[in-house]
mmCIF file of C-alpha atoms in Angstrom:
data_model
loop_
_atom_site.group_PDB
_atom_site.id
_atom_site.type_symbol
_atom_site.label_atom_id
_atom_site.label_comp_id
_atom_site.label_asym_id
_atom_site.label_seq_id
_atom_site.Cartn_x
_atom_site.Cartn_y
_atom_site.Cartn_z
ATOM 1 C CA MET A 23 3.025 2.396 -63.311
ATOM 2 C CA LYS A 24 4.952 -0.714 -62.276
ATOM 3 C CA THR A 25 3.479 -3.431 -60.070
ATOM 4 C CA PHE A 26 5.728 -5.229 -57.584
ATOM 5 C CA GLN A 27 4.951 -8.672 -56.123
ATOM 6 C CA PHE A 28 6.684 -9.904 -52.977
ATOM 7 C CA VAL A 29 6.746 -13.693 -52.512
ATOM 8 C CA MET A 30 7.612 -15.162 -49.083
ATOM 9 C CA PRO A 31 9.590 -18.416 -49.486
ATOM 10 C CA LEU A 32 7.420 -21.311 -48.218
ATOM 11 C CA ARG A 33 9.036 -23.462 -45.515
ATOM 12 C CA VAL A 34 7.815 -26.663 -43.861
ATOM 13 C CA ASP A 35 9.746 -28.122 -40.904
ATOM 14 C CA GLY A 36 12.440 -25.505 -41.488
ATOM 15 C CA ARG A 37 13.041 -26.573 -45.117
ATOM 16 C CA ARG A 38 12.351 -24.310 -48.080
ATOM 17 C CA LEU A 39 9.920 -25.818 -50.623
ATOM 18 C CA THR A 40 11.076 -25.464 -54.206
ATOM 19 C CA GLY A 41 10.557 -27.349 -57.473
ATOM 20 C CA ARG A 42 9.036 -30.821 -57.046
ATOM 21 C CA ARG A 43 8.615 -30.358 -53.291
ATOM 22 C CA LEU A 44 6.512 -27.241 -53.812
ATOM 23 C CA THR A 45 4.417 -28.915 -56.540
ATOM 24 C CA GLY A 46 3.788 -31.934 -54.301
ATOM 25 C CA PHE A 47 2.798 -29.745 -51.400
ATOM 26 C CA VAL A 48 0.307 -27.790 -53.536
ATOM 27 C CA LEU A 49 -1.277 -31.026 -54.826
ATOM 28 C CA LEU A 50 -1.563 -32.351 -51.260
ATOM 29 C CA LEU A 51 -3.157 -29.115 -50.111
ATOM 30 C CA GLN A 52 -5.671 -29.237 -52.977
ATOM 31 C CA THR A 53 -6.582 -32.825 -52.058
ATOM 32 C CA VAL A 54 -7.137 -31.866 -48.401
ATOM 33 C CA LEU A 55 -9.351 -28.963 -49.405
ATOM 34 C CA VAL A 56 -11.458 -31.180 -51.670
ATOM 35 C CA VAL A 57 -11.842 -33.846 -48.978
ATOM 36 C CA ALA A 58 -12.627 -31.191 -46.360
ATOM 37 C CA GLY A 59 -15.636 -30.150 -48.399
ATOM 38 C CA GLN A 60 -17.163 -33.653 -48.189
ATOM 39 C CA PRO A 61 -19.052 -35.094 -45.199
ATOM 40 C CA LEU A 62 -17.204 -37.653 -43.106
ATOM 41 C CA PRO A 63 -18.518 -41.233 -43.220
ATOM 42 C CA LYS A 64 -21.916 -41.648 -41.525
ATOM 43 C CA THR A 65 -22.370 -37.852 -41.216
ATOM 44 C CA ASP A 66 -24.326 -35.188 -43.069
ATOM 45 C CA LYS A 67 -23.626 -31.566 -43.835
ATOM 46 C CA LEU A 68 -24.925 -29.050 -41.294
ATOM 47 C CA THR A 69 -27.995 -27.527 -42.907
ATOM 48 C CA ASP A 70 -29.824 -26.271 -39.791
ATOM 49 C CA THR A 71 -30.542 -22.573 -39.535
ATOM 50 C CA GLY A 72 -31.172 -20.183 -36.680
ATOM 51 C CA ASP A 73 -29.171 -18.845 -33.755
ATOM 52 C CA PHE A 74 -26.728 -21.627 -32.888
ATOM 53 C CA SER A 75 -25.609 -19.803 -29.726
ATOM 54 C CA ALA A 76 -29.183 -19.722 -28.411
ATOM 55 C CA GLN A 77 -29.642 -23.395 -29.310
ATOM 56 C CA MET A 78 -26.443 -24.273 -27.456
ATOM 57 C CA VAL A 79 -27.505 -22.351 -24.325
ATOM 58 C CA SER A 80 -30.920 -23.978 -24.446
ATOM 59 C CA GLY A 81 -29.319 -27.422 -24.678
ATOM 60 C CA ILE A 82 -26.994 -26.689 -21.768
ATOM 61 C CA HIS A 83 -29.973 -25.499 -19.728
ATOM 62 C CA ARG A 84 -31.910 -28.715 -20.416
ATOM 63 C CA PHE A 85 -28.902 -30.839 -19.481
ATOM 64 C CA LEU A 86 -28.188 -29.005 -16.227
ATOM 65 C CA ALA A 87 -31.864 -28.906 -15.208
ATOM 66 C CA ALA A 88 -32.066 -32.672 -15.676
ATOM 67 C CA ARG A 89 -28.829 -33.256 -13.743
ATOM 68 C CA THR A 90 -29.990 -30.970 -10.918
ATOM 69 C CA ALA A 91 -33.298 -32.838 -10.653
ATOM 70 C CA ARG A 92 -31.495 -36.181 -10.663
ATOM 71 C CA ALA A 93 -28.968 -35.076 -8.037
ATOM 72 C CA ARG A 94 -31.615 -34.812 -5.325
ATOM 73 C CA SER A 95 -32.573 -38.479 -5.692
ATOM 74 C CA GLU A 96 -28.901 -39.574 -5.751
ATOM 75 C CA ARG A 97 -27.591 -37.684 -2.702
ATOM 76 C CA GLU A 98 -28.178 -40.497 -0.246
ATOM 77 C CA ARG A 99 -25.349 -42.508 -1.797
ATOM 78 C CA PHE A 100 -22.918 -40.030 -0.182
ATOM 79 C CA TRP A 101 -24.357 -40.558 3.296
ATOM 80 C CA ASP A 102 -24.182 -43.423 5.784
ATOM 81 C CA ARG A 103 -25.682 -42.015 8.970
ATOM 82 C CA ASP A 104 -25.399 -44.036 12.195
ATOM 83 C CA PHE A 105 -28.214 -43.234 14.641
ATOM 84 C CA THR A 106 -27.143 -45.587 17.425
ATOM 85 C CA SER A 107 -25.690 -42.740 19.524
ATOM 86 C CA THR A 108 -24.766 -39.065 19.322
ATOM 87 C CA ALA A 109 -21.080 -39.877 19.076
ATOM 88 C CA ALA A 110 -21.679 -42.516 16.403
ATOM 89 C CA TYR A 111 -23.806 -40.102 14.388
ATOM 90 C CA ALA A 112 -21.169 -37.344 14.512
ATOM 91 C CA GLU A 113 -18.505 -39.791 13.364
ATOM 92 C CA SER A 114 -20.677 -41.140 10.545
ATOM 93 C CA VAL A 115 -21.158 -37.688 8.965
ATOM 94 C CA GLU A 116 -17.631 -36.409 9.566
ATOM 95 C CA ALA A 117 -16.489 -37.238 6.022
ATOM 96 C CA ASN A 118 -19.485 -35.298 4.655
ATOM 97 C CA ARG A 119 -18.627 -32.393 6.946
ATOM 98 C CA GLU A 120 -15.063 -32.287 5.617
ATOM 99 C CA ARG A 121 -16.221 -32.406 2.003
ATOM 100 C CA PHE A 122 -18.605 -29.538 2.739
ATOM 101 C CA ARG A 123 -15.812 -27.552 4.391
ATOM 102 C CA GLU A 124 -13.591 -28.025 1.327
ATOM 103 C CA ALA A 125 -16.431 -27.167 -1.061
ATOM 104 C CA ILE A 126 -16.968 -23.738 0.529
ATOM 105 C CA GLY A 127 -13.212 -23.118 0.785
ATOM 106 C CA ALA A 128 -13.059 -22.776 4.591
ATOM 107 C CA VAL A 129 -9.713 -24.544 4.750
ATOM 108 C CA ASP A 130 -7.049 -21.972 5.664
ATOM 109 C CA PRO A 131 -5.386 -22.356 9.091
ATOM 110 C CA ARG A 132 -6.779 -19.673 11.401
ATOM 111 C CA LEU A 133 -4.604 -17.452 13.534
ATOM 112 C CA PRO A 134 -5.112 -17.594 17.322
ATOM 113 C CA VAL A 135 -7.485 -14.956 18.667
ATOM 114 C CA LYS A 136 -6.149 -14.094 22.102
ATOM 115 C CA SER A 137 -8.254 -10.955 22.371
ATOM 116 C CA LEU A 138 -10.398 -8.620 20.309
ATOM 117 C CA GLU A 139 -8.727 -5.414 19.197
ATOM 118 C CA TYR A 140 -10.675 -2.310 20.165
ATOM 119 C CA ARG A 141 -10.775 0.030 17.173
ATOM 120 C CA HIS A 142 -10.432 3.688 18.011
ATOM 121 C CA THR A 143 -8.820 6.895 16.787
ATOM 122 C CA THR A 144 -7.998 10.225 18.415
ATOM 123 C CA ARG A 145 -11.475 11.372 17.342
ATOM 124 C CA GLU A 146 -13.552 8.205 17.667
ATOM 125 C CA PRO A 147 -13.378 6.053 20.819
ATOM 126 C CA ALA A 148 -13.823 2.284 20.680
ATOM 127 C CA LEU A 149 -16.886 2.647 22.897
ATOM 128 C CA VAL A 150 -19.569 3.335 20.311
ATOM 129 C CA ALA A 151 -22.654 3.373 22.540
ATOM 130 C CA GLU A 152 -23.866 2.409 25.985
ATOM 131 C CA THR A 153 -27.158 1.497 27.643
ATOM 132 C CA LYS A 154 -28.076 0.424 31.164
ATOM 133 C CA ARG A 155 -27.669 -3.220 30.173
ATOM 134 C CA PHE A 156 -24.782 -3.374 27.695
ATOM 135 C CA SER A 157 -21.904 -1.512 26.059
ATOM 136 C CA VAL A 158 -21.117 -1.451 22.340
ATOM 137 C CA TYR A 159 -17.516 -1.489 21.102
ATOM 138 C CA ALA A 160 -15.960 -1.292 17.628
ATOM 139 C CA VAL A 161 -13.666 -4.320 17.352
ATOM 140 C CA ARG A 162 -11.665 -6.454 14.975
ATOM 141 C CA TRP A 163 -9.911 -9.824 15.206
ATOM 142 C CA PRO A 164 -7.393 -11.849 13.151
ATOM 143 C CA VAL A 165 -8.667 -14.664 10.938
ATOM 144 C CA PHE A 166 -5.714 -15.765 8.805
ATOM 145 C CA GLN A 167 -2.784 -14.075 7.137
ATOM 146 C CA GLY A 168 -3.936 -10.826 5.570
ATOM 147 C CA VAL A 169 -7.566 -11.152 6.669
ATOM 148 C CA HIS A 170 -9.337 -9.699 9.717
ATOM 149 C CA GLY A 171 -12.915 -9.820 10.872
ATOM 150 C CA GLU A 172 -14.357 -6.558 12.130
ATOM 151 C CA GLY A 173 -17.634 -5.333 13.524
ATOM 152 C CA LEU A 174 -19.257 -4.672 16.880
ATOM 153 C CA LEU A 175 -19.047 -6.291 20.308
ATOM 154 C CA LEU A 176 -22.079 -5.980 22.591
ATOM 155 C CA GLU A 177 -20.866 -6.644 26.139
ATOM 156 C CA PRO A 178 -23.502 -7.140 28.880
ATOM 157 C CA LYS A 179 -22.987 -5.211 32.117
ATOM 158 C CA GLY A 180 -24.372 -7.984 34.293
ATOM 159 C CA ASN A 181 -23.868 -11.731 34.155
ATOM 160 C CA CYS A 182 -23.318 -13.176 30.696
ATOM 161 C CA HIS A 183 -25.810 -15.978 29.989
ATOM 162 C CA ALA A 184 -24.717 -16.972 26.466
ATOM 163 C CA SER A 185 -22.349 -16.004 23.641
ATOM 164 C CA VAL A 186 -23.773 -15.307 20.206
ATOM 165 C CA VAL A 187 -22.452 -14.437 16.748
ATOM 166 C CA ALA A 188 -25.187 -12.310 15.123
ATOM 167 C CA LEU A 189 -25.124 -11.969 11.344
ATOM 168 C CA PRO A 190 -27.111 -9.328 9.447
ATOM 169 C CA ASP A 191 -27.915 -9.577 5.766
ATOM 170 C CA ALA A 192 -25.226 -8.368 3.369
ATOM 171 C CA GLY A 193 -27.386 -5.311 2.720
ATOM 172 C CA GLN A 194 -27.389 -4.422 6.416
ATOM 173 C CA THR A 195 -24.743 -3.256 8.898
ATOM 174 C CA PRO A 196 -23.962 -4.323 12.467
ATOM 175 C CA GLU A 197 -25.205 -0.890 13.596
ATOM 176 C CA MET A 198 -28.630 -1.540 12.048
ATOM 177 C CA ILE A 199 -29.320 -4.771 13.958
ATOM 178 C CA THR A 200 -28.021 -3.081 17.135
ATOM 179 C CA GLY A 201 -30.379 -0.105 16.794
ATOM 180 C CA LEU A 202 -27.575 2.410 16.258
ATOM 181 C CA ALA A 203 -28.477 3.184 12.633
ATOM 182 C CA SER A 204 -31.757 3.602 10.797
ATOM 183 C CA GLY A 205 -33.157 1.030 8.415
ATOM 184 C CA LEU A 206 -34.760 -1.608 10.653
ATOM 185 C CA ASP A 207 -37.838 -1.523 12.851
ATOM 186 C CA PRO A 208 -37.095 -2.042 16.580
ATOM 187 C CA GLU A 209 -38.536 -5.578 16.566
ATOM 188 C CA HIS A 210 -35.996 -6.573 13.870
ATOM 189 C CA GLN A 211 -32.941 -5.353 15.790
ATOM 190 C CA PHE A 212 -32.164 -8.859 17.023
ATOM 191 C CA ALA A 213 -28.624 -8.163 18.250
ATOM 192 C CA ARG A 214 -29.962 -5.488 20.608
ATOM 193 C CA HIS A 215 -32.595 -7.877 21.962
ATOM 194 C CA LEU A 216 -29.969 -10.550 22.643
ATOM 195 C CA ALA A 217 -27.736 -8.098 24.496
ATOM 196 C CA ASN A 218 -30.690 -6.869 26.547
ATOM 197 C CA VAL A 219 -31.242 -10.377 27.954
ATOM 198 C CA GLY A 220 -27.599 -10.847 28.924
ATOM 199 C CA CYS A 221 -25.917 -12.285 25.836
ATOM 200 C CA ARG A 222 -22.409 -11.343 24.758
ATOM 201 C CA VAL A 223 -22.797 -10.631 21.031
ATOM 202 C CA VAL A 224 -20.199 -10.329 18.272
ATOM 203 C CA ILE A 225 -21.512 -8.902 14.989
ATOM 204 C CA PRO A 226 -19.162 -9.312 11.995
ATOM 205 C CA THR A 227 -19.391 -6.828 9.148
ATOM 206 C CA LEU A 228 -20.196 -8.770 5.977
ATOM 207 C CA VAL A 229 -18.878 -7.981 2.511
ATOM 208 C CA ASN A 230 -21.804 -6.061 1.034
ATOM 209 C CA ARG A 231 -23.507 -5.950 -2.365
ATOM 210 C CA ARG A 232 -22.337 -2.508 -3.408
ATOM 211 C CA ASP A 233 -19.692 -2.062 -6.122
ATOM 212 C CA THR A 234 -17.577 0.795 -4.699
ATOM 213 C CA TRP A 235 -14.310 -1.167 -4.678
ATOM 214 C CA SER A 236 -14.956 -3.668 -7.480
ATOM 215 C CA GLY A 237 -12.000 -2.758 -9.617
ATOM 216 C CA ASN A 238 -8.438 -1.471 -9.655
ATOM 217 C CA LYS A 239 -7.731 2.145 -8.791
ATOM 218 C CA ASP A 240 -4.210 2.045 -10.277
ATOM 219 C CA LEU A 241 -5.573 0.891 -13.626
ATOM 220 C CA ASN A 242 -8.647 3.096 -13.336
ATOM 221 C CA GLU A 243 -10.749 0.075 -14.280
ATOM 222 C CA PHE A 244 -13.935 -0.716 -12.348
ATOM 223 C CA THR A 245 -16.968 -2.949 -12.816
ATOM 224 C CA ASN A 246 -20.482 -2.946 -11.390
ATOM 225 C CA GLN A 247 -20.026 -6.433 -9.930
ATOM 226 C CA PRO A 248 -21.218 -6.498 -6.300
ATOM 227 C CA HIS A 249 -18.338 -6.819 -3.844
ATOM 228 C CA ARG A 250 -19.428 -10.358 -3.003
ATOM 229 C CA GLU A 251 -19.269 -11.362 -6.670
ATOM 230 C CA TRP A 252 -15.966 -9.524 -7.165
ATOM 231 C CA ILE A 253 -14.361 -11.603 -4.393
ATOM 232 C CA TYR A 254 -16.171 -14.793 -5.463
ATOM 233 C CA ARG A 255 -14.779 -14.669 -9.006
ATOM 234 C CA GLN A 256 -11.183 -14.225 -7.844
ATOM 235 C CA ALA A 257 -11.383 -16.691 -4.959
ATOM 236 C CA PHE A 258 -12.847 -19.412 -7.223
ATOM 237 C CA GLU A 259 -9.575 -19.594 -9.152
ATOM 238 C CA MET A 260 -7.738 -20.446 -5.914
ATOM 239 C CA GLY A 261 -10.169 -23.061 -4.599
ATOM 240 C CA ARG A 262 -11.601 -20.528 -2.142
ATOM 241 C CA HIS A 263 -14.970 -18.808 -1.787
ATOM 242 C CA ILE A 264 -16.460 -15.624 -0.356
ATOM 243 C CA ILE A 265 -18.661 -17.925 1.752
ATOM 244 C CA GLY A 266 -15.620 -19.742 3.134
ATOM 245 C CA TYR A 267 -13.884 -16.465 4.011
ATOM 246 C CA GLU A 268 -16.946 -15.190 5.875
ATOM 247 C CA VAL A 269 -17.459 -18.521 7.654
ATOM 248 C CA GLN A 270 -13.884 -18.438 8.881
ATOM 249 C CA LYS A 271 -14.467 -14.930 10.237
ATOM 250 C CA ILE A 272 -17.345 -16.419 12.236
ATOM 251 C CA GLN A 273 -15.191 -19.303 13.418
ATOM 252 C CA ALA A 274 -12.468 -16.913 14.548
ATOM 253 C CA ALA A 275 -15.078 -14.953 16.525
ATOM 254 C CA ILE A 276 -16.196 -18.252 18.079
ATOM 255 C CA ASP A 277 -12.566 -18.945 19.021
ATOM 256 C CA TRP A 278 -12.586 -15.780 21.119
ATOM 257 C CA LEU A 279 -16.064 -16.324 22.561
ATOM 258 C CA GLU A 280 -15.077 -19.851 23.595
ATOM 259 C CA SER A 281 -11.929 -18.640 25.341
ATOM 260 C CA LYS A 282 -13.886 -15.829 27.032
ATOM 261 C CA SER A 283 -16.655 -18.092 28.342
ATOM 262 C CA LYS A 284 -14.259 -20.884 29.383
ATOM 263 C CA GLY A 285 -17.013 -23.397 28.751
ATOM 264 C CA ASN A 286 -19.400 -21.856 31.283
ATOM 265 C CA HIS A 287 -22.202 -21.101 28.829
ATOM 266 C CA SER A 288 -23.488 -21.966 25.359
ATOM 267 C CA ILE A 289 -22.450 -20.511 22.022
ATOM 268 C CA GLY A 290 -25.061 -19.647 19.417
ATOM 269 C CA VAL A 291 -25.234 -18.286 15.883
ATOM 270 C CA ILE A 292 -28.140 -16.295 14.484
ATOM 271 C CA GLY A 293 -28.378 -14.874 10.979
ATOM 272 C CA TYR A 294 -30.810 -13.301 8.538
ATOM 273 C CA ALA A 295 -30.804 -13.769 4.729
ATOM 274 C CA GLU A 296 -27.130 -13.752 3.624
ATOM 275 C CA GLY A 297 -26.239 -13.869 7.309
ATOM 276 C CA GLY A 298 -28.601 -16.831 7.641
ATOM 277 C CA LEU A 299 -26.680 -18.690 4.939
ATOM 278 C CA LEU A 300 -23.361 -17.976 6.637
ATOM 279 C CA GLY A 301 -24.550 -18.887 10.122
ATOM 280 C CA PHE A 302 -26.133 -22.061 8.761
ATOM 281 C CA TYR A 303 -22.923 -23.097 7.004
ATOM 282 C CA ALA A 304 -20.726 -22.149 9.971
ATOM 283 C CA ALA A 305 -22.782 -24.292 12.354
ATOM 284 C CA ALA A 306 -22.613 -27.199 9.906
ATOM 285 C CA ILE A 307 -18.797 -27.326 9.974
ATOM 286 C CA ASP A 308 -18.159 -26.103 13.547
ATOM 287 C CA GLN A 309 -19.535 -28.369 16.263
ATOM 288 C CA ARG A 310 -18.811 -25.818 18.982
ATOM 289 C CA VAL A 311 -22.029 -24.034 17.976
ATOM 290 C CA ASP A 312 -24.681 -25.252 20.404
ATOM 291 C CA ALA A 313 -27.702 -23.526 18.847
ATOM 292 C CA THR A 314 -28.416 -21.943 15.461
ATOM 293 C CA LEU A 315 -31.235 -19.746 14.184
ATOM 294 C CA VAL A 316 -31.602 -19.266 10.422
ATOM 295 C CA SER A 317 -34.050 -16.638 9.206
ATOM 296 C CA GLY A 318 -34.972 -15.738 5.633
ATOM 297 C CA TYR A 319 -32.779 -18.324 3.941
ATOM 298 C CA PHE A 320 -33.607 -22.056 4.377
ATOM 299 C CA GLN A 321 -35.481 -23.514 1.389
ATOM 300 C CA ASN A 322 -35.404 -25.919 -1.548
ATOM 301 C CA ARG A 323 -32.189 -25.120 -3.459
ATOM 302 C CA GLN A 324 -33.046 -26.855 -6.745
ATOM 303 C CA GLY A 325 -33.346 -23.404 -8.290
ATOM 304 C CA LEU A 326 -29.933 -22.305 -7.018
ATOM 305 C CA TRP A 327 -28.999 -21.065 -10.487
ATOM 306 C CA ARG A 328 -31.619 -18.307 -10.055
ATOM 307 C CA GLU A 329 -29.803 -16.974 -6.974
ATOM 308 C CA PRO A 330 -26.814 -14.588 -6.960
ATOM 309 C CA ILE A 331 -23.712 -16.171 -8.488
ATOM 310 C CA TYR A 332 -21.706 -15.626 -5.283
ATOM 311 C CA ARG A 333 -23.820 -18.351 -3.663
ATOM 312 C CA ASN A 334 -22.645 -20.850 -6.254
ATOM 313 C CA VAL A 335 -20.531 -23.596 -4.689
ATOM 314 C CA PHE A 336 -18.973 -25.997 -7.171
ATOM 315 C CA GLY A 337 -20.626 -29.452 -6.960
ATOM 316 C CA LEU A 338 -22.758 -28.479 -3.943
ATOM 317 C CA LEU A 339 -26.087 -29.965 -5.032
ATOM 318 C CA SER A 340 -24.578 -33.344 -5.827
ATOM 319 C CA GLU A 341 -24.303 -34.020 -2.087
ATOM 320 C CA PHE A 342 -25.815 -31.109 -0.189
ATOM 321 C CA GLY A 343 -29.222 -29.487 -0.257
ATOM 322 C CA ASP A 344 -30.296 -27.399 2.732
ATOM 323 C CA ALA A 345 -31.856 -30.483 4.353
ATOM 324 C CA GLU A 346 -28.569 -32.398 4.116
ATOM 325 C CA ILE A 347 -26.625 -29.437 5.522
ATOM 326 C CA ALA A 348 -29.090 -29.353 8.431
ATOM 327 C CA THR A 349 -28.201 -32.956 9.246
ATOM 328 C CA LEU A 350 -24.598 -31.823 9.784
ATOM 329 C CA ILE A 351 -25.923 -29.632 12.613
ATOM 330 C CA ALA A 352 -28.075 -32.364 14.158
ATOM 331 C CA PRO A 353 -28.552 -33.275 16.971
ATOM 332 C CA ARG A 354 -27.616 -29.731 18.046
ATOM 333 C CA ALA A 355 -30.436 -27.188 18.139
ATOM 334 C CA LEU A 356 -31.467 -25.658 14.810
ATOM 335 C CA VAL A 357 -34.358 -23.191 14.529
ATOM 336 C CA ILE A 358 -35.642 -22.299 11.052
ATOM 337 C CA GLU A 359 -37.642 -19.073 11.007
ATOM 338 C CA HIS A 360 -39.753 -18.534 7.931
ATOM 339 C CA SER A 361 -39.547 -14.886 6.946
ATOM 340 C CA PRO A 362 -39.352 -12.895 3.705
ATOM 341 C CA ALA A 363 -35.858 -12.560 2.307
ATOM 342 C CA PRO A 364 -34.639 -9.369 0.637
ATOM 343 C CA THR A 365 -35.163 -9.151 -3.109
ATOM 344 C CA ILE A 366 -31.860 -9.178 -4.989
ATOM 345 C CA ASP A 367 -32.577 -7.982 -8.505
ATOM 346 C CA GLY A 368 -29.015 -8.015 -9.808
ATOM 347 C CA PRO A 369 -25.819 -5.966 -9.753
ATOM 348 C CA PRO A 370 -25.914 -2.210 -9.111
ATOM 349 C CA PRO A 371 -26.601 -0.106 -12.214
ATOM 350 C CA ALA A 372 -23.485 0.533 -14.261
ATOM 351 C CA ARG A 373 -21.820 3.928 -13.717
ATOM 352 C CA ASN A 374 -19.198 5.823 -15.704
#
């Protein structure tokens, strides 16, 4: 049985190595290999044992924990508040407000909202429900190119005393806080209570934590990432954020409420849990909000890394904890309601 050996001609910089050139190259390669086996000056060979990946993660954790702790004591260097007057204060924090706006990605030019679009079909009218004091409509409104806000409008039948954007948690629906769907006790249906006392209420539908659409139908590839994380991961690459998108939905709703009220009454934002975060952030960047109520969200954010990844805002804690964000709302009214927040254990269980 014959044995055949195939030798590929060796080339360096496009030239074939033969004779002396090939011998020289082999000697050089041998020298490099010998030297590579020796420690560099002032170094030792790596003799440690164990799981290097775990050691690396542990080291990164120690570094980031120390930097997070240090950030809180260094935040004041970003601020130069002027308390001599309301106007002077607003001007002194404007640069911080703009940096916060950019950090959450709420930077796209919004489309004008001349009116809300009533959503109806031949089977389902836009009028969803009606009481003696208010009517409930299914609506949507433009935000920016390719993006709409949608949800419910609660329109009082008598005089309108205030305009409010009401924001449920991401695990709730506008119908739940209006009392049109089960899931919340009557005392927690805050949108219904606001409408009952004569407030015009817009309730945006938030991107939820389910995973129904987290994938690509054409490729038949899906993940169990919550919808908020699915959008967060893609938006991050473009300098955008799920938080910024939702905040701009709120701002677009405020655009309409402002035009509807014509300056005759106040505009407020109220939110619970994820909705509390969004209402809090929206009020911080939009000075048209006269009063804000945050429930089930405001706290020390030094443990932000324990929260869902879709709340991660690049560089946030260097300049902004919740207390600093609150100073972007001041001197406008801000009410912090202490209440239990929903437990978010992680993504939905993986499915086939």
